[in-house]
Tab-separated table of N, CA and C in Angstrom:
chain	number	residue	atom	x	y	z
A	179	MET	N	-69.542	-11.088	-90.078
A	179	MET	CA	-67.981	-10.864	-89.546
A	179	MET	C	-67.137	-10.988	-89.389
A	180	PHE	N	-66.565	-12.053	-89.994
A	180	PHE	CA	-65.258	-12.322	-89.547
A	180	PHE	C	-64.208	-11.834	-91.452
A	181	ARG	N	-64.414	-10.445	-91.716
A	181	ARG	CA	-64.063	-10.527	-92.494
A	181	ARG	C	-62.263	-10.251	-92.977
A	182	LYS	N	-61.918	-9.931	-91.678
A	182	LYS	CA	-60.666	-9.057	-90.552
A	182	LYS	C	-60.675	-10.855	-91.054
A	183	LYS	N	-59.303	-10.859	-91.253
A	183	LYS	CA	-58.227	-11.771	-91.584
A	183	LYS	C	-57.230	-12.127	-89.644
A	184	GLU	N	-56.088	-11.498	-89.694
A	184	GLU	CA	-55.900	-10.554	-89.201
A	184	GLU	C	-55.779	-10.482	-87.729
A	185	TRP	N	-55.265	-10.435	-86.712
A	185	TRP	CA	-55.659	-9.691	-85.484
A	185	TRP	C	-54.676	-9.511	-84.167
A	186	SER	N	-54.096	-8.202	-83.534
A	186	SER	CA	-52.916	-8.219	-83.173
A	186	SER	C	-53.298	-8.440	-81.987
A	187	PHE	N	-51.973	-9.073	-80.886
A	187	PHE	CA	-53.099	-9.051	-79.540
A	187	PHE	C	-51.207	-8.618	-79.043
A	188	LYS	N	-51.823	-7.612	-77.717
A	188	LYS	CA	-50.437	-6.885	-77.046
A	188	LYS	C	-49.940	-7.341	-75.670
A	189	GLY	N	-49.038	-8.476	-75.881
A	189	GLY	CA	-48.636	-9.084	-74.862
A	189	GLY	C	-47.342	-8.264	-73.566
A	190	GLU	N	-48.199	-8.176	-72.650
A	190	GLU	CA	-47.427	-7.114	-70.915
A	190	GLU	C	-45.585	-7.264	-70.893
A	191	SER	N	-45.108	-7.612	-72.345
A	191	SER	CA	-44.007	-7.239	-73.003
A	191	SER	C	-44.429	-5.455	-73.699
A	192	GLY	N	-44.722	-5.849	-74.269
A	192	GLY	CA	-45.061	-4.685	-75.761
A	192	GLY	C	-45.635	-4.600	-76.682
A	193	THR	N	-44.402	-6.539	-76.224
A	193	THR	CA	-44.983	-7.941	-78.020
A	193	THR	C	-47.114	-7.447	-78.333
A	194	GLU	N	-46.834	-7.044	-80.328
A	194	GLU	CA	-47.600	-7.218	-80.639
A	194	GLU	C	-47.501	-8.720	-81.086
A	195	TYR	N	-48.725	-9.786	-81.161
A	195	TYR	CA	-48.236	-10.988	-81.650
A	195	TYR	C	-49.420	-11.024	-82.341
A	196	CYS	N	-49.565	-11.413	-83.922
A	196	CYS	CA	-50.124	-11.905	-84.981
A	196	CYS	C	-50.549	-12.732	-85.504
A	197	PHE	N	-52.411	-12.408	-85.209
A	197	PHE	CA	-52.458	-14.378	-84.965
A	197	PHE	C	-53.196	-14.469	-86.144
A	198	GLU	N	-53.551	-15.223	-86.603
A	198	GLU	CA	-55.180	-15.585	-88.050
A	198	GLU	C	-56.018	-15.473	-87.314
A	199	ILE	N	-57.489	-15.475	-87.350
A	199	ILE	CA	-58.899	-15.197	-87.154
A	199	ILE	C	-59.225	-16.446	-88.140
A	200	LYS	N	-60.125	-17.662	-86.583
A	200	LYS	CA	-60.309	-18.431	-87.499
A	200	LYS	C	-61.874	-18.111	-86.499
A	201	MET	N	-63.158	-18.895	-87.967
A	201	MET	CA	-64.382	-19.745	-86.805
A	201	MET	C	-64.251	-20.862	-86.277
A	202	LYS	N	-65.204	-20.235	-85.093
A	202	LYS	CA	-65.020	-21.334	-84.541
A	202	LYS	C	-64.946	-23.144	-84.823
A	203	SER	N	-66.104	-22.760	-85.629
A	203	SER	CA	-65.864	-24.816	-86.590
A	203	SER	C	-64.978	-24.781	-88.111
A	204	SER	N	-64.177	-24.072	-87.925
A	204	SER	CA	-63.728	-24.017	-88.968
A	204	SER	C	-61.440	-25.329	-89.402
A	205	ALA	N	-62.208	-25.681	-89.360
A	205	ALA	CA	-60.687	-26.534	-89.559
A	205	ALA	C	-58.991	-26.130	-89.011
A	206	LEU	N	-58.499	-26.850	-88.412
A	206	LEU	CA	-57.598	-26.259	-88.121
A	206	LEU	C	-56.006	-26.906	-88.324
A	207	PRO	N	-54.997	-26.974	-88.269
A	207	PRO	CA	-53.909	-27.019	-89.147
A	207	PRO	C	-53.664	-28.503	-88.307
A	208	THR	N	-52.473	-29.052	-88.380
A	208	THR	CA	-51.634	-30.079	-86.927
A	208	THR	C	-50.854	-29.486	-86.723
A	209	ALA	N	-50.084	-28.348	-86.819
A	209	ALA	CA	-49.065	-27.527	-86.790
A	209	ALA	C	-49.214	-26.713	-85.132
A	210	GLY	N	-47.777	-26.607	-84.759
A	210	GLY	CA	-47.878	-26.387	-83.574
A	210	GLY	C	-48.718	-24.308	-83.406
A	211	GLY	N	-48.250	-24.852	-82.412
A	211	GLY	CA	-48.990	-22.868	-81.537
A	211	GLY	C	-49.879	-22.423	-80.644
A	212	VAL	N	-50.043	-21.515	-80.942
A	212	VAL	CA	-50.719	-21.179	-79.851
A	212	VAL	C	-51.538	-20.355	-79.785
A	213	PHE	N	-52.995	-20.510	-79.445
A	213	PHE	CA	-54.807	-20.367	-80.193
A	213	PHE	C	-55.029	-19.211	-78.405
A	214	ILE	N	-56.318	-18.884	-79.220
A	214	ILE	CA	-56.864	-17.864	-78.341
A	214	ILE	C	-58.242	-18.528	-78.782
A	215	LEU	N	-58.347	-19.024	-77.531
A	215	LEU	CA	-60.349	-18.875	-77.907
A	215	LEU	C	-60.912	-17.703	-77.447
A	216	ALA	N	-62.428	-17.540	-78.579
A	216	ALA	CA	-62.447	-15.591	-77.490
A	216	ALA	C	-64.388	-15.460	-77.929
A	217	TYR	N	-65.071	-14.335	-77.670
A	217	TYR	CA	-66.182	-13.938	-77.561
A	217	TYR	C	-65.567	-12.744	-78.826
A	218	THR	N	-65.374	-12.598	-79.684
A	218	THR	CA	-65.807	-11.385	-81.080
A	218	THR	C	-66.541	-11.337	-81.088
A	219	HIS	N	-67.086	-9.495	-81.762
A	219	HIS	CA	-69.099	-8.976	-81.366
A	219	HIS	C	-67.693	-7.937	-81.636
A	220	PRO	N	-69.289	-7.341	-83.279
A	220	PRO	CA	-69.187	-6.085	-83.976
A	220	PRO	C	-69.812	-4.599	-82.209
A	221	ARG	N	-68.771	-3.683	-82.542
A	221	ARG	CA	-68.917	-2.307	-82.144
A	221	ARG	C	-69.816	-1.613	-82.124
A	222	GLY	N	-70.006	-1.432	-84.103
A	222	GLY	CA	-70.777	-0.900	-84.056
A	222	GLY	C	-70.195	-1.145	-86.079
A	223	HIS	N	-72.259	0.228	-86.297
A	223	HIS	CA	-71.888	-0.178	-87.480
A	223	HIS	C	-70.109	-0.131	-88.902
A	224	LEU	N	-69.505	1.323	-87.410
A	224	LEU	CA	-68.232	1.625	-88.288
A	224	LEU	C	-67.449	1.720	-87.518
A	225	ALA	N	-67.824	1.140	-86.217
A	225	ALA	CA	-66.110	1.099	-85.728
A	225	ALA	C	-65.722	-0.703	-85.183
A	226	GLY	N	-65.897	-1.365	-86.055
A	226	GLY	CA	-65.011	-2.417	-86.224
A	226	GLY	C	-66.085	-3.188	-85.380
A	227	PHE	N	-64.855	-4.389	-84.797
A	227	PHE	CA	-64.655	-5.550	-83.253
A	227	PHE	C	-64.521	-5.028	-81.322
A	228	GLU	N	-64.713	-6.070	-80.911
A	228	GLU	CA	-64.675	-6.329	-79.580
A	228	GLU	C	-63.827	-7.795	-79.727
A	229	VAL	N	-62.804	-8.090	-79.097
A	229	VAL	CA	-62.201	-9.027	-79.045
A	229	VAL	C	-62.198	-8.805	-77.283
A	230	HIS	N	-63.044	-10.055	-76.538
A	230	HIS	CA	-62.442	-10.490	-75.662
A	230	HIS	C	-62.128	-11.970	-75.267
A	231	PRO	N	-60.431	-11.807	-75.268
A	231	PRO	CA	-60.471	-14.110	-74.740
A	231	PRO	C	-60.720	-14.262	-74.311
A	232	LEU	N	-60.663	-15.357	-73.861
A	232	LEU	CA	-61.471	-16.807	-73.304
A	232	LEU	C	-60.678	-17.600	-72.245
A	233	TYR	N	-59.494	-17.820	-73.607
A	233	TYR	CA	-58.870	-19.195	-73.151
A	233	TYR	C	-57.236	-19.098	-73.542
A	234	ILE	N	-56.235	-18.801	-73.835
A	234	ILE	CA	-54.985	-17.926	-73.944
A	234	ILE	C	-54.410	-20.157	-73.625
A	235	GLY	N	-54.222	-20.544	-74.858
A	235	GLY	CA	-52.945	-22.139	-74.524
A	235	GLY	C	-52.179	-21.477	-75.207
A	236	GLN	N	-51.346	-22.800	-75.674
A	236	GLN	CA	-50.614	-23.665	-76.717
A	236	GLN	C	-50.527	-24.814	-76.961
A	237	THR	N	-51.021	-25.506	-78.068
A	237	THR	CA	-50.225	-26.517	-78.444
A	237	THR	C	-49.009	-27.223	-79.099
A	238	ASP	N	-49.140	-28.705	-78.762
A	238	ASP	CA	-48.084	-29.448	-80.733
A	238	ASP	C	-49.216	-29.452	-81.738
A	239	ASN	N	-50.555	-29.889	-81.166
A	239	ASN	CA	-51.131	-30.400	-82.632
A	239	ASN	C	-52.554	-29.223	-82.576
A	240	LEU	N	-52.492	-27.563	-83.174
A	240	LEU	CA	-53.593	-26.977	-83.368
A	240	LEU	C	-55.248	-28.321	-83.077
A	241	SER	N	-54.719	-28.651	-84.009
A	241	SER	CA	-56.336	-29.172	-85.214
A	241	SER	C	-56.961	-30.318	-83.933
A	242	THR	N	-56.469	-31.314	-82.901
A	242	THR	CA	-56.488	-31.897	-81.729
A	242	THR	C	-56.794	-31.875	-81.053
A	243	THR	N	-56.722	-30.491	-80.181
A	243	THR	CA	-56.177	-29.630	-78.776
A	243	THR	C	-58.133	-28.603	-79.217
A	244	ILE	N	-57.956	-28.675	-80.423
A	244	ILE	CA	-59.118	-27.353	-80.580
A	244	ILE	C	-60.915	-28.105	-80.770
A	245	ASP	N	-60.543	-29.519	-81.177
A	245	ASP	CA	-61.490	-30.100	-81.782
A	245	ASP	C	-61.940	-30.945	-79.930
A	246	THR	N	-60.615	-30.941	-79.552
A	246	THR	CA	-61.421	-31.072	-77.379
A	246	THR	C	-61.403	-29.899	-76.645
A	247	PRO	N	-61.644	-28.762	-76.867
A	247	PRO	CA	-60.417	-27.537	-76.627
A	247	PRO	C	-60.576	-26.958	-74.033
A	248	PRO	N	-59.362	-27.396	-73.530
A	248	PRO	CA	-59.973	-27.197	-72.984
A	248	PRO	C	-60.938	-26.629	-71.971
A	249	GLN	N	-61.177	-26.339	-70.608
A	249	GLN	CA	-61.610	-25.502	-69.620
A	249	GLN	C	-63.740	-25.410	-70.766
A	250	LEU	N	-64.249	-26.538	-71.582
A	250	LEU	CA	-64.892	-26.675	-72.458
A	250	LEU	C	-66.442	-25.597	-72.137
A	251	LYS	N	-66.409	-26.077	-71.048
A	251	LYS	CA	-68.663	-25.386	-70.124
A	251	LYS	C	-68.030	-24.011	-69.758
A	252	CYS	N	-67.087	-22.726	-69.384
A	252	CYS	CA	-66.209	-22.124	-69.161
A	252	CYS	C	-66.264	-21.148	-70.542
A	253	ILE	N	-66.303	-21.608	-71.329
A	253	ILE	CA	-65.836	-21.736	-73.013
A	253	ILE	C	-66.659	-20.982	-73.916
A	254	THR	N	-68.312	-21.940	-73.402
A	254	THR	CA	-69.115	-22.153	-74.428
A	254	THR	C	-69.677	-21.214	-73.358
A	255	ASN	N	-69.958	-21.328	-71.986
A	255	ASN	CA	-70.523	-20.529	-71.238
A	255	ASN	C	-70.674	-18.814	-71.565
A	256	GLU	N	-69.225	-18.339	-71.852
A	256	GLU	CA	-68.662	-16.927	-72.587
A	256	GLU	C	-69.336	-16.527	-73.383
A	257	CYS	N	-69.340	-17.883	-74.355
A	257	CYS	CA	-70.101	-17.439	-75.790
A	257	CYS	C	-68.628	-17.309	-77.121
A	258	TRP	N	-67.697	-18.563	-76.598
A	258	TRP	CA	-65.928	-18.558	-77.377
A	258	TRP	C	-66.916	-19.116	-78.734
A	259	ASN	N	-67.152	-18.016	-79.670
A	259	ASN	CA	-67.417	-17.898	-81.254
A	259	ASN	C	-66.411	-17.804	-82.259
A	260	CYS	N	-64.978	-17.329	-81.768
A	260	CYS	CA	-63.150	-17.585	-82.421
A	260	CYS	C	-62.823	-18.051	-82.319
A	261	THR	N	-61.406	-19.183	-83.100
A	261	THR	CA	-60.467	-18.619	-82.312
A	261	THR	C	-58.833	-18.133	-83.053
A	262	TYR	N	-58.192	-18.348	-82.803
A	262	TYR	CA	-56.900	-17.417	-83.431
A	262	TYR	C	-55.917	-17.935	-82.932
A	263	ILE	N	-55.384	-18.314	-83.826
A	263	ILE	CA	-54.168	-19.053	-83.966
A	263	ILE	C	-52.577	-18.002	-84.744
A	264	MET	N	-51.630	-18.622	-84.103
A	264	MET	CA	-50.662	-18.326	-84.659
A	264	MET	C	-49.523	-19.417	-84.160
A	265	MET	N	-49.562	-19.477	-85.785
A	265	MET	CA	-48.288	-21.371	-86.254
A	265	MET	C	-46.819	-21.154	-85.500
A	266	THR	N	-46.847	-21.905	-84.993
A	266	THR	CA	-44.602	-21.758	-84.159
A	266	THR	C	-44.537	-22.968	-84.118
A	267	ASP	N	-43.611	-24.148	-84.432
A	267	ASP	CA	-43.432	-25.388	-84.147
A	267	ASP	C	-42.642	-25.064	-81.965
A	268	ASN	N	-42.017	-24.158	-82.464
A	268	ASN	CA	-41.244	-23.919	-81.000
A	268	ASN	C	-41.522	-23.745	-80.151
A	269	LYS	N	-41.361	-24.823	-78.776
A	269	LYS	CA	-42.567	-25.036	-78.139
A	269	LYS	C	-42.222	-23.689	-76.096
A	270	GLN	N	-41.483	-22.975	-76.679
A	270	GLN	CA	-40.291	-22.343	-75.350
A	270	GLN	C	-41.474	-21.430	-76.430
A	271	ALA	N	-40.115	-20.352	-77.599
A	271	ALA	CA	-42.262	-19.828	-78.102
A	271	ALA	C	-42.843	-19.703	-78.020
A	272	ARG	N	-43.231	-20.642	-77.636
A	272	ARG	CA	-45.400	-20.760	-77.147
A	272	ARG	C	-45.640	-20.335	-76.382
A	273	ILE	N	-44.332	-20.988	-74.690
A	273	ILE	CA	-45.102	-20.836	-73.677
A	273	ILE	C	-44.826	-18.782	-73.585
A	274	ASP	N	-43.119	-19.090	-74.007
A	274	ASP	CA	-42.847	-17.093	-73.843
A	274	ASP	C	-44.628	-16.141	-74.524
A	275	CYS	N	-44.576	-16.823	-75.906
A	275	CYS	CA	-46.493	-15.805	-76.287
A	275	CYS	C	-47.607	-16.094	-74.678
A	276	VAL	N	-47.671	-16.895	-75.084
A	276	VAL	CA	-49.035	-17.581	-73.606
A	276	VAL	C	-48.439	-16.745	-71.946
A	277	GLN	N	-47.835	-17.041	-71.465
A	277	GLN	CA	-46.822	-16.510	-70.435
A	277	GLN	C	-47.289	-14.638	-70.793
A	278	ASP	N	-46.843	-14.423	-71.970
A	278	ASP	CA	-47.215	-12.792	-71.837
A	278	ASP	C	-48.263	-12.187	-72.424
A	279	LEU	N	-48.784	-12.438	-72.710
A	279	LEU	CA	-49.998	-12.310	-72.949
A	279	LEU	C	-50.753	-13.160	-72.236
A	280	LEU	N	-50.793	-13.110	-71.001
A	280	LEU	CA	-51.574	-14.248	-69.818
A	280	LEU	C	-51.354	-12.636	-68.993
A	281	LYS	N	-50.455	-12.109	-68.679
A	281	LYS	CA	-49.671	-11.160	-67.866
A	281	LYS	C	-50.500	-10.092	-69.194
A	282	ASN	N	-50.928	-9.984	-69.767
A	282	ASN	CA	-52.134	-8.758	-70.768
A	282	ASN	C	-53.196	-9.011	-70.517
A	283	ASN	N	-53.716	-10.065	-69.983
A	283	ASN	CA	-54.995	-10.506	-71.185
A	283	ASN	C	-55.558	-10.744	-70.140
A	284	GLN	N	-56.700	-10.112	-69.405
A	284	GLN	CA	-57.578	-11.141	-68.292
A	284	GLN	C	-58.475	-11.839	-68.843
A	285	THR	N	-58.152	-13.009	-68.427
A	285	THR	CA	-59.224	-14.084	-69.570
A	285	THR	C	-60.428	-15.123	-67.815
A	286	PRO	N	-61.591	-15.124	-67.838
A	286	PRO	CA	-62.871	-15.421	-67.045
A	286	PRO	C	-62.473	-17.362	-66.795
A	287	CYS	N	-61.856	-18.028	-67.363
A	287	CYS	CA	-61.472	-19.684	-67.480
A	287	CYS	C	-60.058	-19.403	-67.445
């Protein structure tokens, strides 16, 4: 299922952000970054995948944040099965990215 290594999400500004795809159980780096907890599933044999963002956030430490994710009950109920990460240590860039993505992506959590 996770043969693809990257996925782009578009913000309201039109900016495309490229995220690395990780399985839910993957160990993540201790670096800062933007993360998207999502439900990803195949659309059909040749149609590729569909991604449903469940939670979009930012952190100074991807590893510890994902070890105890925010709103765990909600994202678990919504079938969280993979994590998308984009590493950056620039806190303001992370905040701006999250705000841009949230304006363009509806999340249930």
